[in-house]
Short mmCIF file of C-alpha atoms and ligand atoms in Angstrom, two decimals:
data_model
loop_
_atom_site.label_atom_id
_atom_site.label_comp_id
_atom_site.label_asym_id
_atom_site.label_seq_id
_atom_site.Cartn_x
_atom_site.Cartn_y
_atom_site.Cartn_z
CA MET K 1 0.10 -0.08 0.06
CA SER K 2 1.27 3.62 -0.89
CA PHE K 3 0.39 6.86 0.94
CA ALA K 4 -0.99 8.01 -2.30
CA THR K 5 -3.97 5.77 -1.99
CA LEU K 6 -5.19 7.24 1.37
CA GLY K 7 -6.63 10.40 0.19
CA LEU K 8 -3.93 12.98 1.70
CA SER K 9 -3.10 16.02 -0.40
CA GLU K 10 -0.21 16.77 -2.53
CA GLU K 11 1.56 18.88 -0.13
CA ILE K 12 1.32 16.32 2.67
CA LEU K 13 2.42 13.61 0.44
CA ARG K 14 5.62 15.48 -0.46
CA ALA K 15 6.53 15.97 3.09
CA VAL K 16 5.88 12.52 3.93
CA SER K 17 8.23 11.28 0.96
CA GLU K 18 10.76 13.84 2.05
CA ARG K 19 10.93 12.40 5.36
CA GLY K 20 11.81 8.99 3.66
CA TYR K 21 8.51 7.06 4.38
CA THR K 22 7.71 4.93 1.39
CA GLU K 23 4.55 3.08 2.88
CA PRO K 24 2.06 3.65 5.89
CA THR K 25 2.56 1.60 9.02
CA PRO K 26 -0.52 -0.47 9.74
CA ILE K 27 -1.87 2.09 12.35
CA GLN K 28 -1.58 4.68 9.70
CA ALA K 29 -3.19 2.50 7.01
CA GLN K 30 -6.21 2.25 9.13
CA ALA K 31 -6.61 5.33 11.09
CA ILE K 32 -6.06 7.93 8.50
CA PRO K 33 -9.08 7.08 6.45
CA VAL K 34 -11.31 7.07 9.56
CA VAL K 35 -9.85 10.44 10.52
CA LEU K 36 -10.30 11.75 7.22
CA SER K 37 -13.99 10.84 7.31
CA GLY K 38 -14.73 12.99 10.38
CA ARG K 39 -15.53 9.83 12.42
CA ASP K 40 -14.42 9.60 16.08
CA LEU K 41 -11.50 7.09 16.57
CA LEU K 42 -10.45 4.74 19.41
CA ALA K 43 -6.98 3.65 18.65
CA GLY K 44 -5.03 0.79 20.36
CA ALA K 45 -1.40 1.68 19.48
CA GLN K 46 1.88 2.15 21.35
CA THR K 47 4.74 4.13 20.55
CA GLY K 48 6.78 3.08 17.88
CA THR K 49 3.91 2.13 15.66
CA GLY K 50 3.90 5.36 13.74
CA LYS K 51 0.59 6.50 15.84
CA THR K 52 1.92 10.17 15.66
CA ALA K 53 1.75 10.50 11.63
CA GLY K 54 -1.44 8.24 12.02
CA PHE K 55 -3.44 11.27 13.65
CA THR K 56 -1.15 14.31 12.40
CA LEU K 57 -1.55 13.68 8.62
CA PRO K 58 -5.30 13.56 8.42
CA VAL K 59 -5.79 16.26 11.13
CA LEU K 60 -3.26 18.46 8.82
CA GLN K 61 -5.42 17.52 5.77
CA ARG K 62 -8.80 18.22 7.42
CA LEU K 63 -7.72 21.68 8.62
CA SER K 64 -6.07 22.78 5.50
CA VAL K 65 -9.08 21.99 3.42
CA ALA K 66 -11.38 24.28 5.25
CA LYS K 67 -10.07 27.74 4.57
CA VAL K 68 -10.07 30.30 7.62
CA ALA K 69 -9.29 33.98 7.37
CA ALA K 70 -5.52 34.09 8.38
CA ALA K 71 -5.54 37.05 10.74
CA LYS K 72 -7.82 35.77 13.44
CA ALA K 73 -7.75 31.94 12.76
CA PRO K 74 -8.82 30.26 16.10
CA ILE K 75 -7.17 26.98 17.71
CA ARG K 76 -8.81 24.39 15.57
CA ALA K 77 -7.21 21.23 16.66
CA LEU K 78 -6.06 20.14 20.43
CA VAL K 79 -3.70 17.69 20.97
CA LEU K 80 -3.16 16.71 24.70
CA VAL K 81 -0.19 14.54 25.79
CA PRO K 82 1.32 13.31 28.92
CA THR K 83 4.93 14.78 28.95
CA ARG K 84 6.83 17.85 27.85
CA GLU K 85 9.01 15.83 25.64
CA LEU K 86 6.24 14.17 23.66
CA ALA K 87 4.63 17.51 23.19
CA ALA K 88 7.87 18.93 21.71
CA GLN K 89 8.05 15.72 19.32
CA VAL K 90 4.47 15.93 18.36
CA GLU K 91 4.60 19.58 17.55
CA GLU K 92 7.80 18.87 15.31
CA SER K 93 6.10 16.13 13.43
CA VAL K 94 3.08 18.39 12.98
CA ARG K 95 5.48 21.28 11.79
CA ASP K 96 7.56 18.72 9.53
CA TYR K 97 4.44 17.12 7.88
CA GLY K 98 2.65 20.38 7.53
CA LYS K 99 5.72 22.35 6.08
CA TYR K 100 3.97 22.91 2.74
CA LEU K 101 0.60 23.93 4.25
CA LYS K 102 -0.27 27.31 6.00
CA LEU K 103 -0.99 25.96 9.41
CA SER K 104 0.84 26.77 12.50
CA PRO K 105 1.26 24.66 15.29
CA MET K 106 2.51 25.59 18.97
CA ALA K 107 3.86 23.32 21.78
CA MET K 108 2.51 24.44 25.17
CA ILE K 109 4.45 22.83 28.07
CA GLY K 110 4.92 23.35 31.77
CA GLY K 111 8.33 23.98 33.41
CA VAL K 112 9.31 26.89 31.29
CA ASN K 113 8.48 30.59 31.47
CA ILE K 114 4.57 31.15 30.50
CA ASN K 115 5.15 34.64 29.12
CA PRO K 116 6.70 33.71 25.79
CA GLN K 117 3.66 31.36 25.37
CA ILE K 118 1.14 34.01 26.18
CA ALA K 119 2.89 36.27 23.56
CA ARG K 120 2.99 33.33 21.11
CA LEU K 121 -0.84 32.75 21.45
CA LYS K 122 -1.57 36.14 20.11
CA ARG K 123 -0.41 35.26 17.02
CA ARG K 124 -1.93 32.37 14.97
CA VAL K 125 -2.10 28.97 16.40
CA ASP K 126 -4.03 26.22 14.17
CA ILE K 127 -2.81 23.23 16.23
CA LEU K 128 -2.04 23.32 19.84
CA VAL K 129 -0.10 20.47 21.44
CA ALA K 130 -0.16 20.69 25.16
CA THR K 131 0.36 18.95 28.35
CA PRO K 132 -2.83 19.39 30.62
CA GLY K 133 -1.49 21.15 33.59
CA ARG K 134 0.02 24.02 31.67
CA LEU K 135 -2.99 24.39 29.39
CA LEU K 136 -5.19 24.75 32.61
CA ASP K 137 -2.70 27.68 33.65
CA HIS K 138 -3.44 29.37 30.21
CA VAL K 139 -7.20 28.76 30.58
CA GLN K 140 -7.13 30.32 34.25
CA GLN K 141 -5.20 33.40 33.14
CA LYS K 142 -7.72 33.59 29.96
CA THR K 143 -4.86 33.67 27.62
CA VAL K 144 -6.16 30.58 25.51
CA ASP K 145 -9.45 30.33 23.61
CA LEU K 146 -10.74 26.59 23.06
CA SER K 147 -13.99 27.58 22.12
CA HIS K 148 -13.41 26.83 18.20
CA VAL K 149 -11.56 23.57 18.70
CA GLU K 150 -12.89 21.05 15.91
CA ILE K 151 -10.68 18.24 16.59
CA LEU K 152 -9.48 16.92 19.73
CA VAL K 153 -6.60 14.17 20.11
CA LEU K 154 -5.80 12.38 23.33
CA ASP K 155 -2.32 10.80 22.85
CA GLU K 156 -1.11 8.15 25.14
CA ALA K 157 -4.18 8.59 27.12
CA ASP K 158 -3.32 5.54 29.45
CA ARG K 159 -0.25 7.42 30.51
CA MET K 160 -1.97 10.67 31.22
CA LEU K 161 -4.44 8.66 33.44
CA ASP K 162 -1.55 6.88 35.13
CA MET K 163 0.03 10.52 35.73
CA GLY K 164 -3.21 11.64 37.44
CA PHE K 165 -4.38 13.92 34.73
CA ILE K 166 -7.98 12.69 34.59
CA ARG K 167 -9.62 15.82 36.34
CA ASP K 168 -7.36 18.20 34.34
CA ILE K 169 -8.54 16.56 31.25
CA ARG K 170 -12.37 16.59 32.24
CA LYS K 171 -11.74 20.31 32.79
CA ILE K 172 -10.45 20.88 29.64
CA LEU K 173 -12.98 18.74 27.82
CA ALA K 174 -15.71 20.94 29.22
CA LEU K 175 -14.25 23.85 27.59
CA LEU K 176 -14.47 22.58 24.04
CA PRO K 177 -17.44 22.89 21.66
CA LYS K 178 -19.60 19.98 21.87
CA GLN K 179 -19.73 19.36 18.23
CA ARG K 180 -16.11 18.24 17.32
CA GLN K 181 -14.22 15.01 16.24
CA ASN K 182 -12.41 13.09 19.11
CA LEU K 183 -9.31 10.85 18.64
CA LEU K 184 -8.27 8.68 21.48
CA PHE K 185 -4.80 7.00 21.33
CA SER K 186 -3.84 4.41 24.09
CA ALA K 187 -1.55 1.56 24.38
CA THR K 188 -3.78 -0.29 26.68
CA PHE K 189 -7.37 -0.43 27.27
CA SER K 190 -8.05 -0.43 31.10
CA ASP K 191 -11.48 -0.02 32.66
CA GLU K 192 -10.44 3.56 33.28
CA ILE K 193 -9.73 4.20 29.56
CA LYS K 194 -12.86 2.56 28.55
CA ALA K 195 -14.97 4.85 30.80
CA LEU K 196 -13.13 7.92 29.51
CA ALA K 197 -13.77 6.56 25.89
CA ASP K 198 -17.43 5.85 26.65
CA GLY K 199 -18.09 9.59 27.81
CA LEU K 200 -16.15 11.09 25.02
CA LEU K 201 -16.38 9.24 21.79
CA ASP K 202 -19.38 9.09 19.56
CA ASN K 203 -19.84 5.87 17.78
CA PRO K 204 -16.03 5.69 17.31
CA ALA K 205 -14.16 3.28 14.69
CA LEU K 206 -11.79 0.98 16.70
CA VAL K 207 -8.65 0.26 15.22
CA GLU K 208 -5.81 -1.70 16.81
CA VAL K 209 -2.54 -2.73 16.11
CA ALA K 210 -0.11 -5.17 17.65
CA ARG K 211 -2.03 -6.96 20.56
CA ARG K 212 -1.73 -5.23 23.56
CA ASN K 213 1.10 -6.11 25.98
CA THR K 214 2.93 -8.01 23.37
CA THR K 215 6.55 -7.08 22.55
CA ALA K 216 7.62 -6.68 18.94
CA GLU K 217 9.33 -9.41 17.17
CA PHE K 218 12.30 -7.26 15.81
CA ILE K 219 13.42 -6.54 19.35
CA THR K 220 16.08 -8.82 20.68
CA GLN K 221 15.56 -9.03 24.35
CA LYS K 222 18.04 -10.50 26.64
CA ILE K 223 18.40 -11.02 30.61
CA TYR K 224 21.95 -10.51 32.08
CA PRO K 225 21.78 -12.13 35.56
CA VAL K 226 23.97 -10.01 37.98
CA ASP K 227 24.29 -9.15 41.71
CA ARG K 228 22.74 -5.65 42.61
CA GLU K 229 25.86 -4.33 43.55
CA ARG K 230 27.67 -5.17 40.42
CA LYS K 231 25.40 -3.82 37.98
CA LYS K 232 27.08 -0.57 37.31
CA GLU K 233 30.20 -2.46 36.36
CA LEU K 234 28.47 -4.93 34.09
CA LEU K 235 26.77 -2.09 32.35
CA ALA K 236 29.97 -0.25 31.96
CA LYS K 237 31.32 -3.27 30.35
CA LEU K 238 28.52 -4.30 28.16
CA ILE K 239 28.72 -0.68 26.88
CA LYS K 240 32.39 -0.47 26.23
CA GLU K 241 32.90 -4.00 24.87
CA GLY K 242 29.66 -3.99 22.72
CA ASN K 243 30.57 -0.49 21.56
CA TRP K 244 26.95 0.48 22.20
CA PHE K 245 25.85 4.13 21.25
CA GLN K 246 22.79 5.89 21.89
CA VAL K 247 21.83 3.70 24.91
CA LEU K 248 18.64 4.62 26.86
CA VAL K 249 19.07 3.32 30.50
CA PHE K 250 16.06 2.94 32.62
CA THR K 251 16.18 3.40 36.40
CA ARG K 252 13.65 3.09 38.96
CA THR K 253 14.58 6.31 40.78
CA LYS K 254 15.59 9.93 39.79
CA HIS K 255 18.53 9.31 42.44
CA GLY K 256 19.52 6.03 40.67
CA ALA K 257 19.51 7.79 37.31
CA ASN K 258 21.92 10.55 38.61
CA GLY K 259 24.30 8.14 40.22
CA LEU K 260 24.53 5.92 37.36
CA ALA K 261 25.12 8.70 34.88
CA GLU K 262 28.03 10.03 37.10
CA PHE K 263 29.34 6.48 37.39
CA LEU K 264 29.56 5.78 33.47
CA THR K 265 30.75 9.25 32.82
CA LYS K 266 33.72 8.68 35.26
CA GLN K 267 34.35 5.44 33.28
CA GLY K 268 34.76 7.39 30.25
CA ILE K 269 30.95 6.83 28.79
CA GLN K 270 29.35 10.28 28.18
CA SER K 271 25.90 10.10 30.12
CA LEU K 272 23.52 12.38 31.45
CA ALA K 273 20.44 11.77 33.45
CA ILE K 274 16.77 12.99 32.64
CA HIS K 275 14.01 13.24 35.25
CA GLY K 276 11.30 15.23 36.75
CA ASN K 277 13.69 17.13 39.11
CA LYS K 278 15.93 18.59 36.06
CA SER K 279 14.92 21.92 34.79
CA GLN K 280 13.12 21.99 31.36
CA ALA K 281 16.17 23.24 29.86
CA ALA K 282 18.49 20.56 31.18
CA ARG K 283 16.16 17.88 30.04
CA THR K 284 15.76 19.62 26.54
CA ARG K 285 19.51 19.80 26.19
CA ALA K 286 20.27 16.09 27.34
CA LEU K 287 17.67 14.94 24.72
CA ALA K 288 19.07 16.97 21.86
CA GLU K 289 22.44 15.67 22.56
CA PHE K 290 21.30 12.25 22.83
CA LYS K 291 19.39 12.49 19.59
CA SER K 292 22.26 14.02 17.74
CA GLY K 293 24.41 10.99 18.93
CA LYS K 294 26.74 13.46 20.83
CA LEU K 295 25.84 11.61 24.17
CA GLN K 296 26.35 7.91 24.45
CA VAL K 297 24.20 7.12 27.37
CA LEU K 298 20.78 8.62 28.65
CA CYS K 299 19.63 7.54 32.12
CA ALA K 300 16.10 8.16 32.68
CA THR K 301 13.08 7.30 34.99
CA ASP K 302 9.96 5.73 33.22
CA ILE K 303 8.10 9.17 33.36
CA ALA K 304 10.81 11.27 31.81
CA ALA K 305 11.44 8.63 28.96
CA ARG K 306 7.88 8.45 28.03
CA GLY K 307 7.32 9.47 24.38
CA ILE K 308 11.04 9.86 23.64
CA ASP K 309 11.06 9.35 19.98
CA ILE K 310 14.49 8.67 18.35
CA ILE K 311 14.77 7.13 15.22
CA GLU K 312 16.77 3.84 15.28
CA LEU K 313 17.34 3.78 19.11
CA PRO K 314 19.54 0.63 19.00
CA HIS K 315 19.74 -0.10 22.77
CA VAL K 316 17.22 0.16 25.60
CA VAL K 317 18.64 -0.95 28.85
CA ASN K 318 16.38 -1.92 32.08
CA TYR K 319 18.93 -1.37 34.94
CA GLU K 320 16.34 -2.28 37.05
CA LEU K 321 13.21 -3.88 36.07
CA PRO K 322 9.96 -2.06 36.28
CA ASN K 323 7.55 -2.54 39.14
CA VAL K 324 4.63 -2.60 36.71
CA ALA K 325 5.00 -5.24 33.97
CA GLU K 326 3.17 -3.06 31.26
CA ASP K 327 6.09 -0.60 31.88
CA TYR K 328 8.64 -3.29 30.42
CA VAL K 329 6.54 -3.21 27.23
CA HIS K 330 6.63 0.48 27.06
CA ARG K 331 10.44 0.95 27.85
CA ILE K 332 11.23 -1.65 25.12
CA GLY K 333 9.10 -0.01 22.78
CA ARG K 334 11.66 2.59 22.39
CA THR K 335 13.86 0.50 20.44
CA GLY K 336 13.38 -1.34 17.16
CA ARG K 337 10.77 1.25 16.15
CA ALA K 338 8.84 1.17 12.95
CA GLY K 339 10.42 -1.91 11.74
CA ARG K 340 14.05 -1.21 12.74
CA GLU K 341 16.30 -3.72 14.74
CA GLY K 342 16.88 -2.94 18.36
CA GLU K 343 18.14 -4.71 21.40
CA ALA K 344 16.53 -4.53 24.89
CA SER K 345 18.80 -5.81 27.76
CA SER K 346 17.83 -6.24 31.30
CA LEU K 347 20.08 -6.54 34.23
CA VAL K 348 18.47 -8.76 36.71
CA CYS K 349 19.53 -9.35 40.38
CA ILE K 350 17.97 -11.84 42.66
CA ASP K 351 15.49 -9.23 44.05
CA GLU K 352 13.80 -8.88 40.73
CA HIS K 353 12.95 -12.58 39.97
CA LYS K 354 9.13 -11.99 40.65
CA LEU K 355 9.05 -8.91 38.53
CA LEU K 356 10.71 -10.84 35.59
CA LYS K 357 8.04 -13.56 35.94
CA ASP K 358 5.28 -11.21 35.75
CA ILE K 359 7.02 -9.68 32.70
CA GLU K 360 7.17 -12.99 31.20
CA ARG K 361 3.60 -13.86 31.75
CA LEU K 362 2.51 -10.68 30.42
CA THR K 363 4.36 -10.97 27.30
CA LYS K 364 3.82 -14.59 27.02
CA ARG K 365 7.33 -15.27 26.21
CA GLU K 366 10.61 -16.32 27.97
CA ILE K 367 13.47 -13.98 27.54
CA PRO K 368 16.88 -15.64 26.78
CA VAL K 369 19.45 -15.41 29.62
CA VAL K 370 23.02 -14.38 28.77
CA GLN K 371 25.61 -14.99 31.54
CA ILE K 372 28.49 -12.79 31.25
CA PRO K 373 31.57 -14.81 32.58
CA GLY K 374 32.97 -13.16 35.75
CA PHE K 375 29.50 -11.74 36.71
CA GLU K 376 27.62 -14.95 37.78
CA PRO K 377 25.45 -14.02 40.79
CA ASP K 378 26.77 -14.97 44.26
CA PRO K 379 24.49 -17.81 45.47
CA ARG K 380 24.99 -16.64 49.07
CA ILE K 381 23.20 -13.25 48.42
CA LYS K 382 19.77 -13.43 49.48
CA ALA K 383 16.58 -11.50 47.78
CA GLU K 384 15.76 -8.09 49.29
CA ALA K 385 12.66 -6.14 49.09
CA ILE K 386 12.81 -3.32 46.22
CA ARG K 387 13.46 -0.12 47.82
CA ASN K 388 12.18 2.72 45.61
CA GLY K 389 9.59 4.44 47.92
CA GLN K 390 6.64 2.93 45.79
CA ASN K 391 6.62 -0.44 47.27
CA ARG K 392 4.71 0.78 50.35
CA ASP K 393 3.84 -2.80 51.56
CA ARG K 394 7.44 -3.55 52.13
CA GLY K 395 8.71 0.03 52.95
CA GLY K 396 9.74 0.96 56.47
CA LYS K 397 13.09 1.52 58.20
CA ASN K 398 14.73 -1.68 57.19
CA PRO K 399 12.87 -3.01 54.29
CA GLY K 400 15.75 -5.26 53.17
CA ARG K 401 15.27 -7.58 56.23
CA ARG K 402 11.73 -8.29 55.19
CA GLY K 403 12.40 -9.34 51.56
CA PRO K 404 11.43 -12.81 50.19
CA PRO K 405 13.83 -15.80 50.87
CA ALA K 406 16.60 -16.57 48.22
CA LYS K 407 15.41 -18.28 45.20
CA PRO K 408 16.93 -20.36 42.42
CA ALA K 409 18.31 -18.24 39.77
CA ILE K 410 16.62 -17.22 36.55
CA GLY K 411 16.20 -18.84 33.33
CA GLN K 412 14.64 -22.29 32.54
CA GLY K 413 17.72 -24.48 32.65
CA ALA K 414 19.84 -21.85 30.92
CA VAL K 415 21.52 -20.56 33.94
CA ARG K 416 20.99 -22.67 37.20
CA SER K 417 23.04 -21.24 40.17
CA ALA K 418 20.57 -22.36 43.13
CA ALA K 419 20.91 -20.24 46.06
CA PRO K 420 21.64 -22.22 49.43
CA GLN K 421 18.87 -21.31 51.87
CA SER K 422 20.86 -21.05 55.14
CA ARG K 423 24.08 -19.14 54.39
CA ARG K 424 24.27 -15.18 55.41
CA SER K 425 24.33 -12.57 52.64
CA ALA K 426 27.85 -12.03 51.64
CA GLY K 427 29.39 -8.82 52.44
CA ARG K 428 26.58 -7.12 54.22
CA GLY K 429 26.45 -5.52 57.67
CA ARG K 430 23.95 -7.03 60.26
P1 LIG A 501 5.49 6.96 16.78
O1 LIG A 501 4.99 5.77 16.92
O2 LIG A 501 4.53 7.99 16.25
O3 LIG A 501 6.33 7.55 17.73
O4 LIG A 501 6.58 6.65 15.62
C1 LIG A 501 7.72 5.76 15.59
C2 LIG A 501 8.70 6.11 14.53
O5 LIG A 501 8.28 5.52 13.41
C3 LIG A 501 9.04 7.45 14.48
O6 LIG A 501 10.55 7.56 14.41
C4 LIG A 501 8.40 7.91 13.13
O7 LIG A 501 9.44 8.74 12.36
C5 LIG A 501 8.72 6.54 12.18
N1 LIG A 501 7.56 6.32 11.20
C6 LIG A 501 6.44 6.91 11.22
N2 LIG A 501 5.76 6.38 10.30
C7 LIG A 501 6.56 5.79 9.40
C8 LIG A 501 6.40 5.14 8.14
N3 LIG A 501 5.20 5.12 7.55
N4 LIG A 501 7.57 4.53 7.64
C9 LIG A 501 8.69 4.62 8.56
N5 LIG A 501 8.84 5.12 9.61
C10 LIG A 501 7.84 5.54 10.07
#
């Protein structure tokens, strides 16, 4: 199938072909005709499927067909996204695909000075890409007018709900004209998403690509068993010896991201951390350096990394496994995007065996285990509860003492270094 058969204008097709795309991805092939027809859409698609162009292209097309007087054109499309980085990326896509059209996009994000945004809003904005919190700041200051929005897109709606944006979203919905087209994109369909979709969408077309919670075939996944205290060392070795560049490393905490980035930099591996405590300027700079290839490693927490879109991102590393198995799917969705090869490596210590089981159950596949010689887990080390501030059940002053007992090592036969039950943890104080 080619883009030309989808009903997009010459100007859009030219921009798409200059971007190097020859054929639509499955989500684009299904979503574009629906959006062009004016119907509401409920789309199940995660990052990496080409979903951004799946809504951007037809939205541009619809807005470019109906002409509006240039001087006082109102905001006609609103795209709500969960994170600042995603807002910047979606706006960039709108700008790029719309470069031969006369439509102006704007990204509106928190964490930066509001005044330049107020000034920008005084000029023409056709497509507003916003994070909910900052948009509501503008609503409160009466610096934005949403009363002419014709198309609403909720991108990564599941993430917006996870991040607690539901009330903000509802407030924003109340400000939009009743008559409009609604597009909802979500990687998963929880009951909460279904409830949101029920209230928002009018007789929607449903398109879904890649069964939810499955991991793409073109991502090579590996588990590296290692002791928790030796993860840093192993990661530096893997990066150096494998000559890995553009490595996105996930840590569980902001503190962990900082510490790891410092350690790797000391080892001669250029690294920066990106998380919610960093200023927007620092996050943007780190991301730009990483995208351009200047920065070898980016250490990130889940929320900061959400929506990072880098073409051909070759390596994703789970320095620590996520607490929620679905996040594993999101994380590794950053590699092997749109048909390209990628490698997802997870450093797994004894504390994380249950998390690994949950992931394998969810993705319905067993992840191959690779044991790096010299890094075999010490069988005397016992599992500890995971300390990240989120695991409230096991929190408390000394969560380590309450961890589950030592279990056999991971891997179904590939690696078996069963941990004896009675020995004390090696090298740990009492
Ligand atoms: P998304 O899922 O929107 O984040 O897109 C994932 C990646 O796929 C981005 O790097 C896009 O530039 C790329 N992409 C989107 N559409 C296509 C296409 N039709 N052909 C090749 N790559 C694409």
